[in-house]
GROMACS .gro file of C-alpha atoms in nm:
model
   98
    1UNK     CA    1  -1.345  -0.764  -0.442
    2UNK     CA    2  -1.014  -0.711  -0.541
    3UNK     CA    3  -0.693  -0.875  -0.401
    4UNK     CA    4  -0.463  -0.678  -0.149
    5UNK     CA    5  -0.094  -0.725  -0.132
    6UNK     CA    6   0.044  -1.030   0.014
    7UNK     CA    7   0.183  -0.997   0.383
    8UNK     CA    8   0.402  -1.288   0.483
    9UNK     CA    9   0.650  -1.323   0.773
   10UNK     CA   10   1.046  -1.227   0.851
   11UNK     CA   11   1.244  -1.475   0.702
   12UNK     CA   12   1.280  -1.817   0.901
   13UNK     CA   13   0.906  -1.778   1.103
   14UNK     CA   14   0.617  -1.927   1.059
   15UNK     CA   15   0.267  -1.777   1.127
   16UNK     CA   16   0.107  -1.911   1.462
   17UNK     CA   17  -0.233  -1.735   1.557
   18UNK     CA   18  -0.482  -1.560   1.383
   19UNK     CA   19  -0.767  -1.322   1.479
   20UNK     CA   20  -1.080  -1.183   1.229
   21UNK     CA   21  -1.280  -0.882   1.244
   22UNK     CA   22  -1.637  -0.975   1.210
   23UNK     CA   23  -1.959  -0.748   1.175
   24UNK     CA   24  -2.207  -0.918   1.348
   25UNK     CA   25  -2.580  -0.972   1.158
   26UNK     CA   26  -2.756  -0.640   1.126
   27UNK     CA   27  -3.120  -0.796   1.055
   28UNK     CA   28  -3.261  -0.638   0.744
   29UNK     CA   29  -2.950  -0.439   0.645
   30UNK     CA   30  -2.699  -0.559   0.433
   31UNK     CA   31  -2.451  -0.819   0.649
   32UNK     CA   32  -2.083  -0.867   0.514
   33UNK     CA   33  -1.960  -1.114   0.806
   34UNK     CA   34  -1.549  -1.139   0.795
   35UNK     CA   35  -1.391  -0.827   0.700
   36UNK     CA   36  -1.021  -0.853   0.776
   37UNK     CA   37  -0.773  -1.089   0.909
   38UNK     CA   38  -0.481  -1.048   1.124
   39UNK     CA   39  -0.206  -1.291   1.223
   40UNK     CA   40   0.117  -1.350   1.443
   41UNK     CA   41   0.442  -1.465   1.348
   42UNK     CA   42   0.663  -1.707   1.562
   43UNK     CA   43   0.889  -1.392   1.667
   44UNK     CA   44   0.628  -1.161   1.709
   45UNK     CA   45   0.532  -0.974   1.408
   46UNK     CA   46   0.146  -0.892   1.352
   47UNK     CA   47   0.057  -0.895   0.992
   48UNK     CA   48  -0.278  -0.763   0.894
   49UNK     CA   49  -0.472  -0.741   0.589
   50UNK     CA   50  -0.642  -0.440   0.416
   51UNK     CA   51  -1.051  -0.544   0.491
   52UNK     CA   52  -1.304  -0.339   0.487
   53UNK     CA   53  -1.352  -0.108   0.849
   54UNK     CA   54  -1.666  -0.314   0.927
   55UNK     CA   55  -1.743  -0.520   1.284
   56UNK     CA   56  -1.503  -0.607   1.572
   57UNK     CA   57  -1.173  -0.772   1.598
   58UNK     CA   58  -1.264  -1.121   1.803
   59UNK     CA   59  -0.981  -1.290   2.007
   60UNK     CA   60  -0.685  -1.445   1.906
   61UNK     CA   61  -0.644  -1.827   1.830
   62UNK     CA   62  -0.445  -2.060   2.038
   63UNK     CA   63  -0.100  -2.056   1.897
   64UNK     CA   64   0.046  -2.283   1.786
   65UNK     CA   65   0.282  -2.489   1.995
   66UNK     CA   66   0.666  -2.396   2.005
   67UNK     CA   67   0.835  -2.484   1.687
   68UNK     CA   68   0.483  -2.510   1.523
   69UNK     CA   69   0.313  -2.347   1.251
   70UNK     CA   70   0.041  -2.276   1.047
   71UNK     CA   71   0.020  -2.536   0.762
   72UNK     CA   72  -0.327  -2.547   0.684
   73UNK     CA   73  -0.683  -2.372   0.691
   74UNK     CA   74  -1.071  -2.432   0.693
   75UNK     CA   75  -1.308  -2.190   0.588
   76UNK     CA   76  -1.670  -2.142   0.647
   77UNK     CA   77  -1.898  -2.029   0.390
   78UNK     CA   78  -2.281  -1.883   0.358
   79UNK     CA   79  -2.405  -2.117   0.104
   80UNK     CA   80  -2.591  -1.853  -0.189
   81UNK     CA   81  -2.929  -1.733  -0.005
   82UNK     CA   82  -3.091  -1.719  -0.299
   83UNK     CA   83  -3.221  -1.391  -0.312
   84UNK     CA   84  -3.180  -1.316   0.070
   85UNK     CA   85  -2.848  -1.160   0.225
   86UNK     CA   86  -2.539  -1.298   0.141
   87UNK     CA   87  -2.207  -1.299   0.367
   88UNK     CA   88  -1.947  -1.529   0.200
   89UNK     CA   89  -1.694  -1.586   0.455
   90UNK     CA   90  -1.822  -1.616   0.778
   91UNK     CA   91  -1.512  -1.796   0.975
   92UNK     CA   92  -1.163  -1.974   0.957
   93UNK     CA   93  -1.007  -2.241   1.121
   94UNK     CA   94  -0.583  -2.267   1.109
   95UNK     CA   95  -0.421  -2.602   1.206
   96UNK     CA   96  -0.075  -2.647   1.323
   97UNK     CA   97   0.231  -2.842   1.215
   98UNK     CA   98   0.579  -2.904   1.319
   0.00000   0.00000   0.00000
């Protein structure tokens, strides 16, 4: 894939929730898994990425707590399926700091 422009928040806020859209397994057909991800900044700005039009926004995350940002990820990942469908990301996790 290639790289879309960076998105980052006003001057002075932090992000503090996140959401991804997500096509869900289609079986047989070809699966892509996360497509796009969209997050909140402490004053209210929603940033969201260019992904591909694929699957369903889910929920947002719990924010972070007041005066709290993001500061750190975890990302899941399909392992290679070795000749069956691969996905690549398949989930994210933020964590919060003061």
């Amino acid at each position: 894939g290639a790289w879309s422009r960076p998105e980052s928040c006003p001057p002075g806020q932090r992000l503090v929730s996140f959401r991804l859209r997500v096509e869900a397994p289609r079986g047989l057909w070809d699966d892509t898994a996360a497509n796009a991800v969209a997050a909140i900044c402490s004053g209210g700005s929603v940033l969201e990425g260019r992904g591909g039009p694929q699957g369903t926004w889910g929920n947002w995350s719990i924010p972070c707590p007041p005066g709290a940002g993001v500061c750190g990820l975890r990302t899941r990942l399909e392992p290679p399926q070795r000749g069956g469908d691969d996905t690549g990301l398949n989930d994210l996790d933020f964590y919060c700091c003061a």
